[in-house]
Short mmCIF file of C-alpha atoms in Angstrom, two decimals:
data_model
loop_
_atom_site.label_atom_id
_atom_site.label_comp_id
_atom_site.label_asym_id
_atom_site.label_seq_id
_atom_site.Cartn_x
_atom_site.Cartn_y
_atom_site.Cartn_z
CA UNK A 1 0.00 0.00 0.00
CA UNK A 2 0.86 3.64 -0.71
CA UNK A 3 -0.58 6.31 1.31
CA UNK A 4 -0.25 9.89 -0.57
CA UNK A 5 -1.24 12.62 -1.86
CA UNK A 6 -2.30 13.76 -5.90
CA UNK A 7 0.11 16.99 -5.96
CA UNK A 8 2.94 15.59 -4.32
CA UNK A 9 6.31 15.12 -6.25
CA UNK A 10 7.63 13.10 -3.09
CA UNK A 11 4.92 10.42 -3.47
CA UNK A 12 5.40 10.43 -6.77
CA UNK A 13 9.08 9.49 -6.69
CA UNK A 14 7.15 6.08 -4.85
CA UNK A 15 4.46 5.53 -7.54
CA UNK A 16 7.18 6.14 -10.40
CA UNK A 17 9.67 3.29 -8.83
CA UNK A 18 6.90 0.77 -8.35
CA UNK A 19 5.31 1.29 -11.59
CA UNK A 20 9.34 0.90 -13.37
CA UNK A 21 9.84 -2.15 -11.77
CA UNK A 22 6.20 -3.38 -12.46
CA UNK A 23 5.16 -3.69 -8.65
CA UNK A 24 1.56 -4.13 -7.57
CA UNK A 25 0.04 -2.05 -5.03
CA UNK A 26 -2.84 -0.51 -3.80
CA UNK A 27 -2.93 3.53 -3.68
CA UNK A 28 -4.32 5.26 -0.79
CA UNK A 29 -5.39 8.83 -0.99
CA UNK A 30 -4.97 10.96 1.83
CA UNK A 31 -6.17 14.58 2.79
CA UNK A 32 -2.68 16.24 4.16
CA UNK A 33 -5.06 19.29 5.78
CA UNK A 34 -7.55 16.88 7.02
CA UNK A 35 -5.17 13.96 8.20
CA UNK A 36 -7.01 10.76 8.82
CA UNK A 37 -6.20 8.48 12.16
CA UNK A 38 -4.80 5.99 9.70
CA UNK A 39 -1.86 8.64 8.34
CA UNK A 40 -1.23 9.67 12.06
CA UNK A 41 -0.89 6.34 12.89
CA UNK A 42 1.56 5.07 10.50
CA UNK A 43 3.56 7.88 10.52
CA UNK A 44 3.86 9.84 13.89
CA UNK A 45 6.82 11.06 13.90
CA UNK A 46 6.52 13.37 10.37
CA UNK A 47 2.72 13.05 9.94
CA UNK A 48 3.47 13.77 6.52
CA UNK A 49 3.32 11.25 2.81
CA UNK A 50 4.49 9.36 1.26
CA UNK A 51 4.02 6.40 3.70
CA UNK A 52 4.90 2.70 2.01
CA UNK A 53 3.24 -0.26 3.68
CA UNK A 54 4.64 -3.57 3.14
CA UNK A 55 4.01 -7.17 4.55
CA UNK A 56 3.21 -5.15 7.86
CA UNK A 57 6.16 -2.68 7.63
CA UNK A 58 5.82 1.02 7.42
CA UNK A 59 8.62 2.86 5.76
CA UNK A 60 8.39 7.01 5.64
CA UNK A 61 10.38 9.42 3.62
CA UNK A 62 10.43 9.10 -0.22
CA UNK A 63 14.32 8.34 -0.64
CA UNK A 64 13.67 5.96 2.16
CA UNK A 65 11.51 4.47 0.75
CA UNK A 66 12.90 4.06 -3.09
CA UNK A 67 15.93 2.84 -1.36
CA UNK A 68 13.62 -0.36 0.37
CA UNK A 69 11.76 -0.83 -2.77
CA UNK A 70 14.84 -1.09 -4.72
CA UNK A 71 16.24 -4.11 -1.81
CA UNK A 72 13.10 -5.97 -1.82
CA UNK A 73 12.82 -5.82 -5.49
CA UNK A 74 15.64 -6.78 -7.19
CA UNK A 75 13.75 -6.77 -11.20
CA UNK A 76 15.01 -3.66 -12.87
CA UNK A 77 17.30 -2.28 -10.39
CA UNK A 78 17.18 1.64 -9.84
CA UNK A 79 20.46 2.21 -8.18
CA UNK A 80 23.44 2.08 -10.14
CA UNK A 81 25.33 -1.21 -9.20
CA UNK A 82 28.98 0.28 -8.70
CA UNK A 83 29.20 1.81 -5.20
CA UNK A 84 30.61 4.47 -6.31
CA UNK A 85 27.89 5.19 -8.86
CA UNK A 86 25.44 4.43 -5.97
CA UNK A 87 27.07 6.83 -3.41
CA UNK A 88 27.14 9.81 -6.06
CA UNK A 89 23.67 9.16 -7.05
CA UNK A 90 22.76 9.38 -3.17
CA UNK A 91 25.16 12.93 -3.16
CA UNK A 92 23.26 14.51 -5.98
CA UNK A 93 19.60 13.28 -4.88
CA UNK A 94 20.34 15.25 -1.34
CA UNK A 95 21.86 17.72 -3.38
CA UNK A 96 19.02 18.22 -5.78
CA UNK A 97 16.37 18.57 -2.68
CA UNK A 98 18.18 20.66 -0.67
CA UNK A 99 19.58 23.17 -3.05
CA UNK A 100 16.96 23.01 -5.80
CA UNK A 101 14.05 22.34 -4.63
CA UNK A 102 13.72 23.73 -1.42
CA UNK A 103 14.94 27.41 -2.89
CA UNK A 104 12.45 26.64 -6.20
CA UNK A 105 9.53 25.83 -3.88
CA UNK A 106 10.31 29.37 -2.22
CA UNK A 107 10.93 31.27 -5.07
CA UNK A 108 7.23 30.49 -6.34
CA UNK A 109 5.35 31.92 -3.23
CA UNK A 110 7.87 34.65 -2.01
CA UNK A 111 7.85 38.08 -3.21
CA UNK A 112 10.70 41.02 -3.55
CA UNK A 113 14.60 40.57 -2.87
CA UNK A 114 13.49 37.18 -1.23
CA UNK A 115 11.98 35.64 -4.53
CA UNK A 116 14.87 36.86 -6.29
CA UNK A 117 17.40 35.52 -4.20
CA UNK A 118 15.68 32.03 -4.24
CA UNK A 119 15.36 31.93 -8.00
CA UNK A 120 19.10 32.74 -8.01
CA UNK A 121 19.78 29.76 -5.75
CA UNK A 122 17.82 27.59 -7.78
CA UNK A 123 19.21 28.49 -10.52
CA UNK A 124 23.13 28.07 -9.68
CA UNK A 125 21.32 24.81 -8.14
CA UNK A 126 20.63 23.23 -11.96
CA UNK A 127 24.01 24.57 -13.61
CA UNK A 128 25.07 21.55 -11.42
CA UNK A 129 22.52 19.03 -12.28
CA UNK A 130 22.93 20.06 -15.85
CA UNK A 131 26.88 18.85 -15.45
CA UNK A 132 25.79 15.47 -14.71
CA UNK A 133 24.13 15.12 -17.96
CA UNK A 134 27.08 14.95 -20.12
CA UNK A 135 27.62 12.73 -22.32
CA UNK A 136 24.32 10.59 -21.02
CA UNK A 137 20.56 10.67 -21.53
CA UNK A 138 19.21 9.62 -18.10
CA UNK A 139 21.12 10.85 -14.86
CA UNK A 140 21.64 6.68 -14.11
CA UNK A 141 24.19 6.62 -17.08
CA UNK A 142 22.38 4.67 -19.42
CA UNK A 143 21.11 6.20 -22.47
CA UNK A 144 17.38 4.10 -22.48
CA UNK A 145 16.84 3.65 -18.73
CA UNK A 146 15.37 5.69 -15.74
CA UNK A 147 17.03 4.68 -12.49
CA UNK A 148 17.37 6.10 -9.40
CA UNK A 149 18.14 9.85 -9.48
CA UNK A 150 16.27 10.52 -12.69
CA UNK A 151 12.96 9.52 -10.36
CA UNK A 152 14.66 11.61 -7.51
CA UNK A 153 14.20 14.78 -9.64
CA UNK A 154 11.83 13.63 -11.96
CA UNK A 155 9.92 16.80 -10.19
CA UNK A 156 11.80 19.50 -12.08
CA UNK A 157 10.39 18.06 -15.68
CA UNK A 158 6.99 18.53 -14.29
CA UNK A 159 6.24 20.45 -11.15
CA UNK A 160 9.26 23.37 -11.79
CA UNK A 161 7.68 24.49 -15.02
CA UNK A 162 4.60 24.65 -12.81
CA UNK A 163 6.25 26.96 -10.32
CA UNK A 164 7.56 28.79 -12.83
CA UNK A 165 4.40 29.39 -14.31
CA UNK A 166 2.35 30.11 -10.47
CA UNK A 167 5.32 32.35 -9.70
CA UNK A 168 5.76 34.21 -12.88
CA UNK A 169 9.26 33.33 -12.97
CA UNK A 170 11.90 31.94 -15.61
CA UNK A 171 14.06 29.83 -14.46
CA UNK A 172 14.34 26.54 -16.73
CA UNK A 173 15.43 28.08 -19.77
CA UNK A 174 16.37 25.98 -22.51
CA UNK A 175 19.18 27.92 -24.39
CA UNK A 176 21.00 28.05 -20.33
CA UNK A 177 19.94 24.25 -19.71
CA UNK A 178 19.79 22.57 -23.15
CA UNK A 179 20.81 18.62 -21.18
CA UNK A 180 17.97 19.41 -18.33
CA UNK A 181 15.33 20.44 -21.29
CA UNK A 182 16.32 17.45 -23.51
CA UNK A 183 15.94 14.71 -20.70
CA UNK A 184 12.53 16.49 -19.79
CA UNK A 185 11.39 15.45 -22.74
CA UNK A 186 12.28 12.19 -22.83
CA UNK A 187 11.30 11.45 -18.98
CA UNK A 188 8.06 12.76 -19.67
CA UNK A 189 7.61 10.75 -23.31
CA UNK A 190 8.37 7.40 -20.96
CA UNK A 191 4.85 5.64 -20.52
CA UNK A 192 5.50 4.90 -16.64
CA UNK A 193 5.73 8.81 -16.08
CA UNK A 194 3.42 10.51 -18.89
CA UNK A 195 0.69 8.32 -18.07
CA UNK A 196 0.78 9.02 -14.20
CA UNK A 197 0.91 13.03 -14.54
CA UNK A 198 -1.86 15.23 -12.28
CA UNK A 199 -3.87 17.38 -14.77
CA UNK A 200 -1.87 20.74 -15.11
CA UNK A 201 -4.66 22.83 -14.96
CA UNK A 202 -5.48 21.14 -11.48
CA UNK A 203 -1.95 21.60 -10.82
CA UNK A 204 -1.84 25.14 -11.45
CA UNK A 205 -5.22 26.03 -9.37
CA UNK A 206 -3.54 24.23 -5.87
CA UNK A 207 -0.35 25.70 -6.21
CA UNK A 208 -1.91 28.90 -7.13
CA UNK A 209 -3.92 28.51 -3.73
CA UNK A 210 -0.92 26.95 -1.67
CA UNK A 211 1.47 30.58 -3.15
CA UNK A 212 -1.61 32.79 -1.99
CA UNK A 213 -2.32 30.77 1.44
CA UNK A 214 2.03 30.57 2.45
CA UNK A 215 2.63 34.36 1.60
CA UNK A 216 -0.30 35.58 2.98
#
């Protein structure tokens, strides 16, 4: 079972891993400003989805959570087998969610010198990500597979333009990031991914409501 929630880009990280390595599982909806007993229960400690319920077990926290599904699954392996390869997908998935898209997520709803200075830090965030695409088509290293930090940051082909577009910003532009914007389209052309996608327009009204509702 997955417990989540439709605009998330953390639960989607879960749905996208199961779906790649052609797991079964039963989807839970939840209300995260209504939070049903079940939620609390499973997850005290954060409150908060993705939660991943399996054979009795409750695993929290999206990276977490790939990293179990990728252990208990062997088919179609995420994670790059070199340990190496493994560690620096690891580096640049904390990287990625701590530089990028905690600064991208403020730069939507913030206003003034604030916004600016977020969409600055995003953007020096994704001259590094871009680096990591030389040479390759997928951030895993293989040129007609998704693995494990291409569904780590799957977000930024789908939710960024989104905050972009709620925040009247520019900050994926292709000419700067010509890698990021090619591998956008083809993570989004993969049937796991394009068929999963939230409506936009929904999209666009909840983040327009969650930019009003933080900044006011």
């Amino acid at each position: 079972q997955l417990l989540g929630f439709w605009a998330s880009p953390f639960v989607f990280r879960v749905k996208w891993a199961l779906e790649l390595k052609g797991i079964d599982y039963e989807y839970i909806e939840e209300d995260i400003f209504n939070k049903s007993s079940r939620l609390l229960e499973l997850n005290p400690v954060h409150k908060k989805v993705p939660v991943f319920v399996h054979e009795h077990r409750v695993i929290s926290e999206s990276f977490v959570i790939l990293e179990y599904i990728d252990e208990t699954w062997r088919q179609n392996p995420l994670l790059p087998q070199d340990p190496y390869q493994r560690a620096m997908a690891r580096f640049w998935a904390k990287f990625a969610e701590e530089k990028l898209l905690e600064p991208a997520w403020m730069a939507m709803w913030s206003k003034g010198e604030e916004k600016e200075k977020a969409k600055k830090q995003t953007i020096e965030a994704l001259e590094k990500i871009e680096e990591q695409l030389k040479g390759t088509q997928y951030f895993g290293g293989d040129d007609d597979k998704i693995g494990y930090l291409d569904v780590a940051i799957g977000w930024i082909s789908y939710w960024l333009p989104v905050w972009e577009e709620v925040g009247s910003l520019k900050i994926l532009d292709p000419e700067k990031f010509p890698r990021i914007t090619a591998w956008k389209i083809r993570f989004l052309d993969h049937p796991v991914i394009r068929d999963s996608l939230p409506p936009k327009d929904k999209m666009l009204q909840y983040f327009h409501k969650r930019s009003d509702e933080i900044y006011s």
